[in-house]
XYZ file of C-alpha atoms in Angstrom:
533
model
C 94.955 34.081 -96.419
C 92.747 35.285 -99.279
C 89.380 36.603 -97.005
C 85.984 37.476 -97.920
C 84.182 39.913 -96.195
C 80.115 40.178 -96.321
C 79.193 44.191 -95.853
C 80.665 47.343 -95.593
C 79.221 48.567 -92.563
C 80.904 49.272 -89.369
C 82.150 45.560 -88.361
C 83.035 44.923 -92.417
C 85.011 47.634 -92.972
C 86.826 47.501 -89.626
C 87.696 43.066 -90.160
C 89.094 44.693 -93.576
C 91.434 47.228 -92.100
C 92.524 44.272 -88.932
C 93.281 41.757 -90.989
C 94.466 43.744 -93.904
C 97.161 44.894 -90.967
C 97.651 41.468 -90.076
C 98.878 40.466 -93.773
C 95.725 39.375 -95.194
C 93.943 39.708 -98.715
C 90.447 40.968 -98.102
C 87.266 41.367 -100.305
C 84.838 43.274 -98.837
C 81.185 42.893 -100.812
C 78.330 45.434 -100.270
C 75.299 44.924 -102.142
C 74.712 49.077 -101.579
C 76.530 51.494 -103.705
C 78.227 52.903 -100.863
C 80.102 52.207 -97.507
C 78.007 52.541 -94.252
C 75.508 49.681 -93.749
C 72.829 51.037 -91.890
C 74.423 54.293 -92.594
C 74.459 54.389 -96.201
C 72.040 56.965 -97.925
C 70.226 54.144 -99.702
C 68.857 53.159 -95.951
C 69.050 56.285 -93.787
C 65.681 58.030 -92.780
C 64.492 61.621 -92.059
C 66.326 62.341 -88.675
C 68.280 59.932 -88.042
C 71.300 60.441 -85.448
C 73.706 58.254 -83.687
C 72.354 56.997 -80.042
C 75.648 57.576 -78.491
C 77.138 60.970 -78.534
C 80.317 60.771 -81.287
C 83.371 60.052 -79.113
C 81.532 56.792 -78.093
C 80.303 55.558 -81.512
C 84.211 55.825 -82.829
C 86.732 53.571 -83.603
C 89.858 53.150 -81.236
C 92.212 55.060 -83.579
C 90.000 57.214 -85.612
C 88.392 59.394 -83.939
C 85.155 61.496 -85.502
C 86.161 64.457 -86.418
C 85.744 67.663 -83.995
C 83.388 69.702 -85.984
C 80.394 67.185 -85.896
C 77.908 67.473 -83.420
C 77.749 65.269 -80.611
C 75.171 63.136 -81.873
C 75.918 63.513 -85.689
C 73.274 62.167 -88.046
C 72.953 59.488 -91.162
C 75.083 61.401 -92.909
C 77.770 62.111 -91.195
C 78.298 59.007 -89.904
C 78.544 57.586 -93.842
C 81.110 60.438 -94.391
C 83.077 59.144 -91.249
C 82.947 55.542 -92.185
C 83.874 56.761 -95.824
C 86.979 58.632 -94.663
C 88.154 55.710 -92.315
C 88.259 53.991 -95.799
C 90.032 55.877 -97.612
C 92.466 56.759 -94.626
C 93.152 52.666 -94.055
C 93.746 52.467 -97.674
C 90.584 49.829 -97.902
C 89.117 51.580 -101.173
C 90.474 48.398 -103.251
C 88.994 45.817 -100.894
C 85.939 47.154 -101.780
C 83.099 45.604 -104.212
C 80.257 48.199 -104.093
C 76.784 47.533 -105.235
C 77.636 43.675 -105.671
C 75.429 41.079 -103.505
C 76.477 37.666 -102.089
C 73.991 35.522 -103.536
C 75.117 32.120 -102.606
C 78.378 31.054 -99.865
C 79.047 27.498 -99.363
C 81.737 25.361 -97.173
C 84.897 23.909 -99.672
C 87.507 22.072 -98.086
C 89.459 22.706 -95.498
C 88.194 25.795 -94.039
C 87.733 27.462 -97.510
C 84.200 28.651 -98.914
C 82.918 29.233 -102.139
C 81.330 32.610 -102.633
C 79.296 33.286 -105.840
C 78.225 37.186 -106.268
C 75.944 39.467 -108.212
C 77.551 42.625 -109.271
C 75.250 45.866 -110.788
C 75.807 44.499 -114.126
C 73.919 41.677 -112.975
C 76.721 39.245 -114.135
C 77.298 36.059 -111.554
C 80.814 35.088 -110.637
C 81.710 32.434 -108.097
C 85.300 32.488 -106.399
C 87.153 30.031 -103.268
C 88.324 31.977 -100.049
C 90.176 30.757 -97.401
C 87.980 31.950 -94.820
C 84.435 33.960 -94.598
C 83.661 36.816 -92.434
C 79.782 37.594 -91.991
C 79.080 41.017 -91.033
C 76.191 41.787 -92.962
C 74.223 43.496 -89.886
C 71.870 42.811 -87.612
C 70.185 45.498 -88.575
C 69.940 45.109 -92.011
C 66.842 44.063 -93.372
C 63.445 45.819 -92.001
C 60.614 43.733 -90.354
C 57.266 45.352 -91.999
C 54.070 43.820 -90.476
C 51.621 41.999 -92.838
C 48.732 43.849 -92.325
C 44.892 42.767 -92.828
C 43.491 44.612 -96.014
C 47.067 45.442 -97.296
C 45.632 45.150 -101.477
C 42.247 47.218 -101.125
C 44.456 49.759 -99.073
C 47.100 49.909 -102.009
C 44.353 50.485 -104.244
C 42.971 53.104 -102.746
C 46.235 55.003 -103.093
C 47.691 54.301 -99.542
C 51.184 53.112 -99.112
C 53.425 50.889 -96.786
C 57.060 51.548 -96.125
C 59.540 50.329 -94.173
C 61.498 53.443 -92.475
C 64.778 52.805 -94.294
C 62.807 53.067 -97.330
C 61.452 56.508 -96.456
C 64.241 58.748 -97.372
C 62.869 62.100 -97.918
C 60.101 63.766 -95.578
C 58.762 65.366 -99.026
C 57.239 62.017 -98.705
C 54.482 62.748 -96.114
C 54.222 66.441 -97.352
C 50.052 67.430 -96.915
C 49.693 63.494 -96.480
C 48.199 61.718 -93.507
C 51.054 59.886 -92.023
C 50.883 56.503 -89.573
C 54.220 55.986 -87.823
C 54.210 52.474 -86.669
C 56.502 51.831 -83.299
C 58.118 53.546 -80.663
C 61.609 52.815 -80.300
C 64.752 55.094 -81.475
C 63.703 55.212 -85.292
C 60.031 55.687 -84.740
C 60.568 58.920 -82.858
C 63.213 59.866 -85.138
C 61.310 59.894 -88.719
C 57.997 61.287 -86.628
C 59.545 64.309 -86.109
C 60.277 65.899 -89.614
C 57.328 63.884 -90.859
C 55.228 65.700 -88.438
C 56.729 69.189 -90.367
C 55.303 68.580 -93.502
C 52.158 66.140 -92.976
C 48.563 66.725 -92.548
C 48.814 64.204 -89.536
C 51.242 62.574 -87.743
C 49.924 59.559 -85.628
C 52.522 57.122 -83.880
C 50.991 53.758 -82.995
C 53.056 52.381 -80.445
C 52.932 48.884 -78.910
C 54.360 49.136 -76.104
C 55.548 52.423 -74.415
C 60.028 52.253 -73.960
C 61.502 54.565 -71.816
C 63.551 58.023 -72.928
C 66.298 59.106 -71.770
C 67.056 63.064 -72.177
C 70.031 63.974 -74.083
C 71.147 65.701 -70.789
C 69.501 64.785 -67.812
C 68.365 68.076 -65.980
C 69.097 69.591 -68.779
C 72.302 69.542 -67.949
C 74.637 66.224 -67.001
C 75.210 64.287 -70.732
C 73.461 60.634 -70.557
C 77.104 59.347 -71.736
C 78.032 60.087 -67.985
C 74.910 57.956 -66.887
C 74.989 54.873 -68.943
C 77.707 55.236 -71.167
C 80.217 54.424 -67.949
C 81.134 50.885 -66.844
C 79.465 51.952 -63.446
C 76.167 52.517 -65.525
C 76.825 49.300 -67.099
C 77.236 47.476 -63.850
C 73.874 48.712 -62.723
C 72.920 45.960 -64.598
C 73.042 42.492 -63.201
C 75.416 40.114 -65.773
C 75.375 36.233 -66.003
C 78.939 36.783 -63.824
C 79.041 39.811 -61.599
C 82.575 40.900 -60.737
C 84.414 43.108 -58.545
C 82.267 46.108 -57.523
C 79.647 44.300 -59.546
C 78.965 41.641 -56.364
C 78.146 44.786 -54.117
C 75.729 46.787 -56.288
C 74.066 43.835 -56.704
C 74.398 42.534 -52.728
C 74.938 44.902 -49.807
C 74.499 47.752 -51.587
C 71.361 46.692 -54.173
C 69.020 49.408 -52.484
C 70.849 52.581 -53.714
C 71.730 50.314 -57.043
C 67.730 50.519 -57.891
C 67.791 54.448 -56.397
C 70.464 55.405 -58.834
C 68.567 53.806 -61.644
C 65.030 54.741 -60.562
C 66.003 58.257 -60.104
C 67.155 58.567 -63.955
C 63.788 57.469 -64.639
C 61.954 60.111 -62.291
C 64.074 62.500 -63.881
C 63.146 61.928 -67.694
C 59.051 61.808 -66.483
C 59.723 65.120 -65.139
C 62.000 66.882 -67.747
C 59.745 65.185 -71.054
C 56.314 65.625 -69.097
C 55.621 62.227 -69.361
C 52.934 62.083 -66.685
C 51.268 64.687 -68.415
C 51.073 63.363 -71.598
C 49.737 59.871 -70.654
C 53.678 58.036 -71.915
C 55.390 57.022 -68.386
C 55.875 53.676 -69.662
C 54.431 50.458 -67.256
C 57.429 49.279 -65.019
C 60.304 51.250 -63.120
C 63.099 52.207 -64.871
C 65.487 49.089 -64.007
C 62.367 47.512 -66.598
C 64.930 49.311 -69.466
C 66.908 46.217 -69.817
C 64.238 43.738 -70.520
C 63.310 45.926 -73.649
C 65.164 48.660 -74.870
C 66.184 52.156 -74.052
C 66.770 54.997 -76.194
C 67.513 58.696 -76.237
C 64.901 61.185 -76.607
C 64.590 62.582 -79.867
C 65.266 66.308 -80.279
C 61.851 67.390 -80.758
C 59.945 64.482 -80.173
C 57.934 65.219 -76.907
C 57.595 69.184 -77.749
C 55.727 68.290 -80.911
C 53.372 65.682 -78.607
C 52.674 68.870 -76.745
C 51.817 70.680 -79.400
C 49.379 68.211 -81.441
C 51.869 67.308 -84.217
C 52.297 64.243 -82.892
C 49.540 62.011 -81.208
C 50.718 59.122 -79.881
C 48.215 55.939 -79.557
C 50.074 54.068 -76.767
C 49.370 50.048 -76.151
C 47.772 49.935 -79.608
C 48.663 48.193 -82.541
C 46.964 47.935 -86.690
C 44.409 45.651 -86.690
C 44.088 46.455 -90.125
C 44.147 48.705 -93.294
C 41.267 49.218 -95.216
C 38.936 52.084 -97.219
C 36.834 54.457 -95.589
C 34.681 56.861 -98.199
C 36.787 56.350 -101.028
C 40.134 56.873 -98.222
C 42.909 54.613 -97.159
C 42.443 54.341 -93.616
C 43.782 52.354 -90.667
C 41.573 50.814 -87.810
C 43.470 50.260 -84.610
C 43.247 47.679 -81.966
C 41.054 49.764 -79.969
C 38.615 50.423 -82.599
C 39.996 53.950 -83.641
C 39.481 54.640 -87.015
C 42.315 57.167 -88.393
C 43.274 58.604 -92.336
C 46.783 56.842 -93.115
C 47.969 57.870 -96.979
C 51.285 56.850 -95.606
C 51.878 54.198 -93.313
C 55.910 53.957 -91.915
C 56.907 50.940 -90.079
C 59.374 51.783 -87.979
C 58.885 48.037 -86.490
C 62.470 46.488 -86.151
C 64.252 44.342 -88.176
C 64.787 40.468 -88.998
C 68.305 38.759 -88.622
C 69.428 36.647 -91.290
C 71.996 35.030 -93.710
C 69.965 34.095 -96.682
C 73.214 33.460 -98.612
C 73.896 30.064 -96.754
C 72.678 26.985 -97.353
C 70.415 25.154 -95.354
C 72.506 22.837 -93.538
C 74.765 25.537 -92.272
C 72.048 27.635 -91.295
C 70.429 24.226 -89.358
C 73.795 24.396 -87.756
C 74.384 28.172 -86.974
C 70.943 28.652 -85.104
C 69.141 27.261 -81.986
C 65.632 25.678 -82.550
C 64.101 29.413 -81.644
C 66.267 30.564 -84.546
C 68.920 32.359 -82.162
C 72.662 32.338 -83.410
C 74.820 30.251 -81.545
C 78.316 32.328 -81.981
C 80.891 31.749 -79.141
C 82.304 35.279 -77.632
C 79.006 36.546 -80.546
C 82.079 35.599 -83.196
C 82.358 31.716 -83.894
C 79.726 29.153 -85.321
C 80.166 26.031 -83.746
C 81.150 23.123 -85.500
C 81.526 25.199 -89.028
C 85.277 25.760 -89.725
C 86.546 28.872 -91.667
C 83.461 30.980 -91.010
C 83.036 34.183 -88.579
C 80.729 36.781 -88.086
C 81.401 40.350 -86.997
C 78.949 43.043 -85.808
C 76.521 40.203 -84.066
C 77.039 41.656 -81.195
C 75.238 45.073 -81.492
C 75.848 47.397 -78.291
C 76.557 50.964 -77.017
C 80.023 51.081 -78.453
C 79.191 49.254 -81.976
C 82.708 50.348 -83.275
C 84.585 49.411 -80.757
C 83.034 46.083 -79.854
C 83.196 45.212 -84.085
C 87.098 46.249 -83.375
C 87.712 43.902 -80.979
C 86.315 41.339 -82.532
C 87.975 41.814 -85.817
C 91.168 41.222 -83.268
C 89.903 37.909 -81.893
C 89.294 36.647 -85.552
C 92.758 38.036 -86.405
C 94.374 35.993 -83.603
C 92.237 32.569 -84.437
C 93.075 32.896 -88.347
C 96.640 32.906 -86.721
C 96.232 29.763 -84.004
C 96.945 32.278 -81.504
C 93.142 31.693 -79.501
C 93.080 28.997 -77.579
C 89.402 28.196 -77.764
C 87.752 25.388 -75.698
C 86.331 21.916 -76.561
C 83.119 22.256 -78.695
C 81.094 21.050 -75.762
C 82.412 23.703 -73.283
C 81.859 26.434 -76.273
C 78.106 24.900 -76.539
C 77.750 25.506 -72.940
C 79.016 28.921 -72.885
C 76.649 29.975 -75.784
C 73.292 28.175 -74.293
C 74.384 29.410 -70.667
C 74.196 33.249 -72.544
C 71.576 32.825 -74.531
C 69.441 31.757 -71.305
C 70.930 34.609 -69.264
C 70.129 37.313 -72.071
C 66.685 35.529 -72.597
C 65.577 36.657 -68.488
C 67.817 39.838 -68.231
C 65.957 41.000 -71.672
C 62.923 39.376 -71.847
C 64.249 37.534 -75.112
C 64.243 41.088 -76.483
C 68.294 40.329 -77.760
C 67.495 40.021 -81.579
C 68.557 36.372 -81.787
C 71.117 36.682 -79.556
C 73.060 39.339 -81.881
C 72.223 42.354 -79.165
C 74.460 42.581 -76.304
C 73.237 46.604 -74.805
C 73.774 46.383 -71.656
C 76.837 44.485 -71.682
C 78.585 45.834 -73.910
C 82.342 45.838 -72.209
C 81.731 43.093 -70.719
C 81.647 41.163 -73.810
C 84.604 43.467 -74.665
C 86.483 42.747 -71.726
C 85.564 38.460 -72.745
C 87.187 38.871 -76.222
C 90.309 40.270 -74.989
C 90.907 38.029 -72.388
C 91.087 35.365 -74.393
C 93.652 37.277 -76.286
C 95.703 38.236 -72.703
C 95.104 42.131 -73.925
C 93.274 44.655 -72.414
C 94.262 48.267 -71.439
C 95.654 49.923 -68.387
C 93.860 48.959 -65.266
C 93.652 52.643 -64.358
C 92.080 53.325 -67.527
C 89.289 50.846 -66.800
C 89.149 52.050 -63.309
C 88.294 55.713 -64.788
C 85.553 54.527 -66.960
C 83.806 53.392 -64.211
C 83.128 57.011 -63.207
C 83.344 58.391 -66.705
C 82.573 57.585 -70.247
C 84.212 54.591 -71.737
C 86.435 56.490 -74.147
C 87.303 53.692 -77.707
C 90.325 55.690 -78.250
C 91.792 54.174 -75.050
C 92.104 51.121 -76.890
C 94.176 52.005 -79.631
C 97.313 50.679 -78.546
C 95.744 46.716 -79.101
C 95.547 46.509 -82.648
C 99.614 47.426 -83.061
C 100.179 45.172 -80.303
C 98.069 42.039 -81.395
C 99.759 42.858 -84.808
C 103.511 42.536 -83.436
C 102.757 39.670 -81.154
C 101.192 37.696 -84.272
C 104.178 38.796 -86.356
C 106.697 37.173 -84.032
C 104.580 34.011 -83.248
C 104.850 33.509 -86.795
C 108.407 34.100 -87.754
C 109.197 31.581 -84.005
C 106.744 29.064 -86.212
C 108.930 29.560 -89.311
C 111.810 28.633 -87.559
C 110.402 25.875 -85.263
C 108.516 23.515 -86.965
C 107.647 21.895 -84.586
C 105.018 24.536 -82.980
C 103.078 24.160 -86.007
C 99.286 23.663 -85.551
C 97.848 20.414 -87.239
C 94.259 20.101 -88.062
C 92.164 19.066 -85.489
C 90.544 15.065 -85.461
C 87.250 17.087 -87.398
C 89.498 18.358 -90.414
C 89.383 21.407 -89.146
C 92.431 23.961 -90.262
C 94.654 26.091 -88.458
C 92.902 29.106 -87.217
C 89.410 27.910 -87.761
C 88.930 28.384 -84.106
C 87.620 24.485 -84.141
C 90.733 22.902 -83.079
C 90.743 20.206 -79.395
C 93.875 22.433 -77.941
C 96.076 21.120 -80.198
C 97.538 24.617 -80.710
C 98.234 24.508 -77.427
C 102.153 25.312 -77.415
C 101.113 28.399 -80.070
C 98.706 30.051 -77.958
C 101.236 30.322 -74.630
C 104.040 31.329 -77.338
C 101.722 34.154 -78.008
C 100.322 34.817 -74.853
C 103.922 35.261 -73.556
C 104.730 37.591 -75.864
């Protein structure tokens, strides 16, 4: 099949190289002038480094290579995904600095896809099947703040942080960094180098995690293990899973609790007024990050003052200066205000009526295993399911949509896929406090939403292997084996359906083609030809 592919980011570039394997014609279109998504220069901020240390935040059979720190920054990461590129021979796939303006459903599983490229010329082309993986994280939610023109005016200026790109920026200037999560802390720091004043207005206090707890023991041993994961109450707790969270719940909330003790102690928390309101097991319901290098030290020193449980009421002029009033009434200099406030998930490319269908009335994506639209036949997404081990868990994916586009996924009825997504959606809704970015974030379940996907493909690695991530870090190269296997399994399903005709997959009662993953079973004999093998 002839497939397009929406973004070069992690997910994009990693459905290219799958189904590229698996015998497919891909077009992969990225509106930035260079591979990366989130990575890509034209987006990366002042500081910016990977959450989880570089073995984690790899692909299964590429690993990052061993002279980058463990937590490499923006721009190593864009060199990585560059060389994974060029090493999977995807260069030609590519269509740089060209935007999807416009995709709509054709017949039978195919969609047209009309495109801007830097000339500004528009050209519309049929594919047999569309991949979304345009992020989830890909464009910035700036607040619309009270007095916004006069504050303009006045000289002051409003950024998102992927627009802030150079911290010559905030040189001498007085800076407002609005948030606290991962990215907030990050761009404070080397702002707070170069600026007059650095103030961070954060909402709502998140808690840190040190890079090594103690100073010693890497966080990746912590949380980055399936035992870390399992801390975690899921919608289905399994195996060792039903006694953490029974008979032995008690030392469950001590081991978590005690990581948050910890991180007061080692970042001075208590001291500095930022032990955030809850216990640790609280991290779930919002978000958790790792301490940025930095960060805390220059809250000791004055660089950074952070105004905690406060928000911008509004911008405005004070003698002739842009200024910023807070929610509390605090009045503070802001020549340079940098939201660092999250971002919003959408697909303005579709039309209406597919969009109606995609997403719940509260604007949440209904994707089945965070891959399949219900009801809309040749269309996937990839990457909308944002976790721990991003590479990995786009991987796997790219596999399930590999196996569908074959008929080798025996999906459900439609209804039982609707329940499955609602049922999720509700669970992630409690266990985050609706803090899942429209249903797209799956931290802290990441494997187990790994460990979904492959079962219904009948892959997974060795037991053992799974049984040793429990104590240690989950390690993507172990999975490196299940792309070439996937691959030879779907090669001999389909030379058995060349010779037997009679195994071939009709179109559903809805129209819907082989491999759109919206067939009633009747692929049926394919899938446990497959599943065999």
């Amino acid at each position: 099949m002839r497939i397009a592919i929406i973004g070069a980011g992690v997910a994009g570039l990693v459905t290219a190289k799958v189904l590229t394997q698996a015998g497919h014609r891909t077009d992969v279109f990225e509106k930035a002038p260079d591979v990366g998504g989130v990575w890509s220069r034209t987006r990366r901020y002042p500081g910016v480094t990977t959450q989880s240390s570089k073995a984690q935040y790899s692909f299964s059979d590429f690993p990052m290579p061993a002279d980058f720190p463990e937590w490499p920054d923006g721009a190593q990461v864009q060199s990585y995904l560059a060389d994974y590129t060029a090493h999977f021979g995807l260069e030609p796939a590519l269509r740089l600095d060209t935007e999807v303006t416009s995709a709509r459903p054709a017949e039978d599983g195919a969609w047209s896809v009309e495109y801007r490229d830097a000339a500004g010329a528009h050209t519309t082309e049929t594919y047999d099947r569309l991949v979304v993986a345009n992020g989830v994280f890909c464009e910035p939610a700036v607040p619309k703040f009270e007095g916004l023109a006069e504050f303009t005016e006045a000289g002051g200026q409003v950024c998102a942080g992927t627009e802030f790109h150079d911290a010559e920026q905030a040189r001498g200037r007085n800076v407002l960094v609005v948030g606290y999560g991962k990215s907030a802390c990050d761009v404070a720091v080397p702002i707070s180098a170069v600026a007059a004043r650095t103030d961070v207005i954060a909402r709502q206090l998140l808690w840190k995690v040190p890079r090594k707890i103690g100073g010693r023991l890497n966080f990746k041993m912590l949380l980055l293990t399936r035992l870390g994961e399992g801390l975690f109450r899921y919608i289905r707790p399994r195996g060792f899973e039903r006694f953490l969270h029974g008979p032995g719940n008690g030392l469950r909330r001590r081991m978590i609790n005690s990581i948050g003790s910890v991180s007061v102690r080692q970042l001075g928390l208590k001291r500095l007024d930022l032990v955030p309101e809850g216990a640790m097991e609280d991290i779930v319901r919002g978000a958790i990050g790792l301490a940025t290098e930095g960060f805390f030290e220059a809250v000791t020193t004055g660089d950074i003052t952070v105004h905690r449980d406060r928000t911008v009421e509004k911008l405005l002029v004070v003698d002739g200066e842009p200024s910023a009033r807070l929610s509390d009434g605090t009045l503070l200099p802001a020549d340079l205000v940098v939201c660092a406030t999250g971002f919003t998930q959408g697909v303005p490319f579709l039309p209406g009526e597919v969009s109606e269908q995609l997403l719940d009335a509260r604007g949440n994506f209904m994707l089945y295993r965070q891959i399949l639209p219900l009801g809309i036949p040749g269309l996937y997404f990839n990457g909308y399911n944002s976790s721990f081990f991003s590479p990995l868990n786009a991987e796997i994916a790219a596999l399930w949509i590999a196996a569908d586009l074959a008929g080798a996924v025996e999906t459900p009825d439609a209804e039982t896929m609707k329940h499955a997504v609602v049922e999720q959606l509700a669970f992630m809704d409690t266990a985050t406090d609706t803090h899942h970015c429209r249903g797209t974030k799956i931290i802290p379940f990441s494997m187990h939403n790994a460990d979904e996907v492959l079962g219904d493909l009948d892959l997974n690695i060795n037991p053992l292997i799974r049984a040793a991530h429990w104590l240690g870090p989950v390690d993507p190269a172990a999975y490196r084996r299940l792309t070439p296997m996937l691959l030879k399994r779907l090669a001999r399903v389909e030379h058995e359906d060349r010779d037997r005709p009679d195994l071939r997959v009709l179109p559903g009662p809805g129209g819907s083609a082989p491999g759109s993953g919206q067939g009633n079973g009747s692929d049926q004999s394919l899938t446990r030809s497959s599943s065999q093998g």
